[in-house]
Coordinates of C-alpha atoms in Angstrom, one line a residue:
Chain M
E212 CA -80.1 -101.6 -101.2
A213 CA -80.9 -99.5 -104.4
G214 CA -84.2 -100.5 -106.0
V215 CA -85.1 -101.0 -109.7
V216 CA -84.4 -97.8 -111.6
Q217 CA -86.3 -96.7 -114.7
S218 CA -86.1 -93.9 -116.9
P219 CA -87.6 -91.6 -118.2
R220 CA -90.5 -91.3 -115.7
Y221 CA -92.9 -89.8 -118.4
K222 CA -92.7 -89.6 -122.2
I223 CA -94.9 -88.0 -124.6
I224 CA -94.5 -88.6 -128.3
E225 CA -96.4 -88.5 -131.5
K226 CA -97.5 -91.6 -133.2
K227 CA -95.1 -93.2 -135.6
Q228 CA -92.3 -92.0 -133.6
P229 CA -89.7 -94.3 -131.8
V230 CA -89.3 -94.4 -128.1
A231 CA -87.0 -96.3 -125.7
F232 CA -87.1 -97.1 -122.0
W233 CA -84.3 -98.0 -119.8
C234 CA -84.1 -100.3 -116.7
N235 CA -81.4 -101.0 -114.3
P236 CA -82.4 -103.9 -111.9
I237 CA -81.4 -104.6 -108.3
S238 CA -77.8 -105.8 -108.1
G239 CA -77.7 -109.5 -108.1
H240 CA -81.0 -110.1 -109.6
N241 CA -80.6 -112.5 -112.6
T242 CA -84.2 -112.1 -113.8
L243 CA -85.5 -108.9 -115.4
Y244 CA -89.1 -108.4 -116.6
W245 CA -90.8 -105.8 -118.7
Y246 CA -94.4 -105.5 -118.1
R247 CA -97.1 -103.1 -119.7
Q248 CA -100.0 -101.8 -117.5
N249 CA -103.0 -100.2 -119.1
L250 CA -105.2 -98.0 -117.2
G251 CA -107.3 -99.9 -114.7
Q252 CA -105.7 -103.1 -115.4
G253 CA -103.0 -105.4 -113.8
P254 CA -99.6 -105.6 -115.4
E255 CA -99.1 -107.9 -118.4
L256 CA -95.8 -109.4 -119.2
L257 CA -94.0 -108.4 -122.3
I258 CA -90.7 -110.2 -122.0
R259 CA -88.6 -112.0 -119.4
Y260 CA -84.8 -112.3 -119.3
E261 CA -82.7 -114.8 -117.4
N262 CA -79.3 -113.1 -117.4
E263 CA -78.9 -112.1 -121.3
E264 CA -81.4 -114.7 -122.5
A265 CA -84.9 -113.8 -123.4
V266 CA -86.7 -116.9 -122.0
D267 CA -90.3 -115.6 -122.5
D268 CA -91.1 -113.1 -125.2
S269 CA -94.5 -114.7 -126.4
Q270 CA -96.4 -111.5 -125.5
L271 CA -94.0 -109.1 -127.0
P272 CA -95.5 -107.6 -130.2
K273 CA -92.4 -108.2 -132.3
D274 CA -93.3 -106.3 -135.3
R275 CA -92.8 -103.0 -133.4
F276 CA -91.3 -103.8 -130.0
S277 CA -87.8 -104.9 -129.2
A278 CA -85.7 -105.5 -126.1
E279 CA -82.1 -106.2 -125.2
R280 CA -80.1 -107.1 -122.2
L281 CA -76.8 -107.3 -123.7
K282 CA -74.5 -107.7 -120.6
G283 CA -77.2 -109.3 -118.3
V284 CA -77.6 -106.2 -116.3
D285 CA -79.5 -103.2 -117.5
S286 CA -82.0 -103.5 -120.2
T287 CA -83.7 -101.3 -123.0
L288 CA -87.2 -101.7 -124.2
K289 CA -88.0 -100.0 -127.7
I290 CA -91.1 -99.3 -129.7
Q291 CA -90.8 -98.4 -133.3
P292 CA -93.1 -97.0 -134.6
A293 CA -95.3 -96.2 -131.6
E294 CA -99.1 -96.3 -132.0
L295 CA -101.9 -94.6 -130.1
G296 CA -102.8 -97.9 -128.4
D297 CA -99.3 -98.2 -127.0
S298 CA -100.0 -95.5 -124.4
A299 CA -99.6 -97.2 -120.9
V300 CA -97.3 -97.5 -118.1
Y301 CA -94.3 -99.6 -118.8
L302 CA -92.9 -101.4 -115.7
C303 CA -89.5 -103.1 -115.3
A304 CA -89.1 -105.6 -112.5
S305 CA -86.3 -107.8 -111.3
S306 CA -86.0 -110.9 -109.1
F307 CA -83.6 -113.8 -108.2
A308 CA -83.6 -116.7 -110.4
D309 CA -86.3 -119.2 -109.4
S310 CA -87.6 -121.7 -111.9
L311 CA -90.6 -122.3 -109.7
G312 CA -91.7 -118.7 -109.9
G313 CA -91.5 -118.2 -106.2
S314 CA -89.2 -115.2 -106.1
P315 CA -91.0 -111.9 -105.4
L316 CA -90.7 -109.3 -108.1
H317 CA -89.3 -105.9 -107.2
F318 CA -90.7 -103.1 -109.5
G319 CA -89.5 -99.8 -110.7
N320 CA -91.6 -96.7 -110.8
G321 CA -92.4 -97.2 -114.4
T322 CA -92.5 -95.0 -117.4
R323 CA -95.8 -93.5 -118.3
L324 CA -96.0 -93.2 -122.2
T325 CA -98.4 -91.0 -123.9
V326 CA -98.7 -91.3 -127.6
T327 CA -100.7 -88.5 -129.3
Chain V
A239 CA -104.4 -121.6 -118.3
Q240 CA -104.3 -119.6 -115.1
K241 CA -106.5 -116.8 -114.0
V242 CA -106.8 -114.3 -111.2
T243 CA -110.1 -112.6 -110.3
Q244 CA -110.4 -109.7 -108.1
A245 CA -114.3 -109.0 -108.3
Q246 CA -114.1 -105.8 -106.3
T247 CA -113.1 -103.0 -108.5
E248 CA -113.2 -100.2 -105.9
I249 CA -113.8 -100.2 -102.2
S250 CA -114.3 -97.1 -100.0
V251 CA -114.1 -97.2 -96.3
V252 CA -113.7 -94.8 -93.4
E253 CA -110.5 -94.9 -91.4
K254 CA -110.3 -97.5 -88.7
E255 CA -112.8 -99.7 -90.5
D256 CA -111.7 -103.3 -91.4
V257 CA -111.7 -104.2 -95.0
T258 CA -111.2 -107.5 -96.9
L259 CA -110.0 -107.6 -100.5
D260 CA -111.1 -110.9 -102.3
C261 CA -109.0 -112.9 -104.6
V262 CA -109.9 -116.1 -106.5
Y263 CA -107.5 -117.9 -108.7
E264 CA -107.6 -120.7 -111.2
T265 CA -104.8 -123.0 -112.1
R266 CA -104.4 -126.8 -112.9
D267 CA -100.8 -126.9 -111.5
T268 CA -100.2 -128.3 -108.1
T269 CA -97.3 -126.1 -107.5
Y270 CA -97.9 -122.4 -107.5
Y271 CA -97.3 -119.3 -105.5
L272 CA -99.8 -116.5 -104.7
F273 CA -98.9 -112.8 -104.1
W274 CA -100.2 -109.7 -103.0
Y275 CA -98.9 -106.3 -104.2
K276 CA -99.7 -102.8 -103.4
Q277 CA -99.5 -100.0 -105.9
P278 CA -99.7 -96.5 -104.2
P279 CA -100.4 -93.5 -106.3
S280 CA -96.6 -93.1 -107.0
G281 CA -97.0 -96.2 -109.3
E282 CA -94.4 -98.5 -108.0
L283 CA -95.8 -102.0 -107.1
V284 CA -94.8 -103.2 -103.6
F285 CA -94.5 -106.7 -102.6
L286 CA -96.6 -107.5 -99.6
I287 CA -96.8 -111.3 -99.2
R288 CA -96.1 -114.7 -100.9
R289 CA -97.7 -118.1 -100.1
N290 CA -97.0 -121.4 -101.9
S291 CA -99.6 -124.0 -102.7
F292 CA -98.4 -126.4 -99.9
D293 CA -98.7 -123.9 -97.1
E294 CA -102.4 -123.0 -96.1
Q295 CA -101.2 -121.4 -92.9
N296 CA -102.8 -118.0 -92.6
E297 CA -100.5 -115.0 -91.8
I298 CA -100.7 -111.9 -89.9
S299 CA -98.3 -109.1 -90.1
G300 CA -99.3 -106.2 -88.1
R301 CA -102.8 -104.8 -89.4
Y302 CA -102.4 -107.2 -92.3
S303 CA -103.7 -110.6 -92.5
W304 CA -104.2 -113.2 -95.3
N305 CA -106.5 -116.2 -95.5
F306 CA -105.5 -118.8 -97.9
Q307 CA -108.1 -121.5 -98.7
K308 CA -107.3 -124.1 -101.5
S309 CA -110.8 -125.5 -101.2
T310 CA -112.3 -122.4 -102.5
S311 CA -109.3 -121.3 -104.4
S312 CA -109.2 -117.9 -102.6
F313 CA -106.4 -115.8 -101.2
N314 CA -108.1 -112.9 -99.4
F315 CA -106.4 -110.0 -97.7
T316 CA -107.8 -108.3 -94.8
I317 CA -106.5 -104.9 -93.3
T318 CA -107.7 -104.1 -89.8
A319 CA -108.2 -100.7 -88.6
S320 CA -107.5 -99.1 -91.9
Q321 CA -105.5 -95.9 -92.3
V322 CA -105.5 -93.2 -95.1
V323 CA -102.0 -94.4 -96.0
D324 CA -103.5 -97.8 -96.9
S325 CA -105.3 -96.1 -100.0
A326 CA -103.8 -97.7 -103.1
V327 CA -104.5 -100.3 -105.6
Y328 CA -103.9 -103.9 -104.5
F329 CA -103.1 -106.6 -106.9
C330 CA -103.4 -110.4 -106.3
A331 CA -101.1 -112.5 -108.5
L332 CA -100.5 -116.2 -109.2
S333 CA -97.3 -117.8 -110.4
A334 CA -97.7 -121.3 -111.5
F335 CA -94.9 -123.8 -112.6
T336 CA -96.0 -125.4 -115.8
G337 CA -93.2 -128.0 -115.8
T338 CA -90.9 -126.1 -118.1
A339 CA -91.3 -122.5 -116.8
S340 CA -93.3 -120.3 -114.5
K341 CA -95.6 -117.6 -115.4
L342 CA -96.9 -114.7 -113.1
T343 CA -100.5 -113.5 -113.8
F344 CA -102.0 -110.5 -112.2
G345 CA -105.6 -109.8 -111.3
T346 CA -107.2 -106.5 -112.4
G347 CA -106.6 -104.9 -109.0
T348 CA -108.9 -103.5 -106.2
R349 CA -108.8 -99.8 -105.7
L350 CA -109.1 -99.0 -101.9
Q351 CA -109.9 -95.5 -100.8
V352 CA -109.7 -94.8 -97.1
T353 CA -111.1 -91.6 -95.9
L354 CA -111.0 -89.6 -92.5

């Protein structure tokens, strides 16, 4: 079984530039998550999708961050414009749908973003 | 509100020593799940175990064991006879169902360094 695939693996951009991350979840997983992990911290949820619907985007900074999952499969997370504080690892995860939250998440390798 | 506390920021042990990683959680919900994930230097979070709030039975898997105690709101993780390959950051996480949706919260992680 193929795991969660993310690209790019690393990205270095100057502040105020746009950047986009791509994620392809495990086949059959309805739920897709984007997390941000700052150095020395645990992952923090940015947005969660159930199929095409964003069911929790309360932690997504909507002034500069956007995400989409148009066909309910792969997803793109965008930042425009990037700020220095956006430097972090962006993790994508997927799981089977489970309203009680018991399905384990399967994570990709992440994209390490550096904003200079 | 839910919270996960991993008080141990970093632990160093010599190979073959036993080590216990502590996790204390807070939630007002009666239905919840607890997880442990491992994050090796490659960056991908790997699911290790899940327990639900109604099952306090401890679990052993090879050199790994988990002790879930609702009375102290703890879900500790013990590695017996540690090996260099166990070196990683370990995250405890809590998923609580709030009645309308579930939310997964990670602790800040414990970095385990196993040396020869």
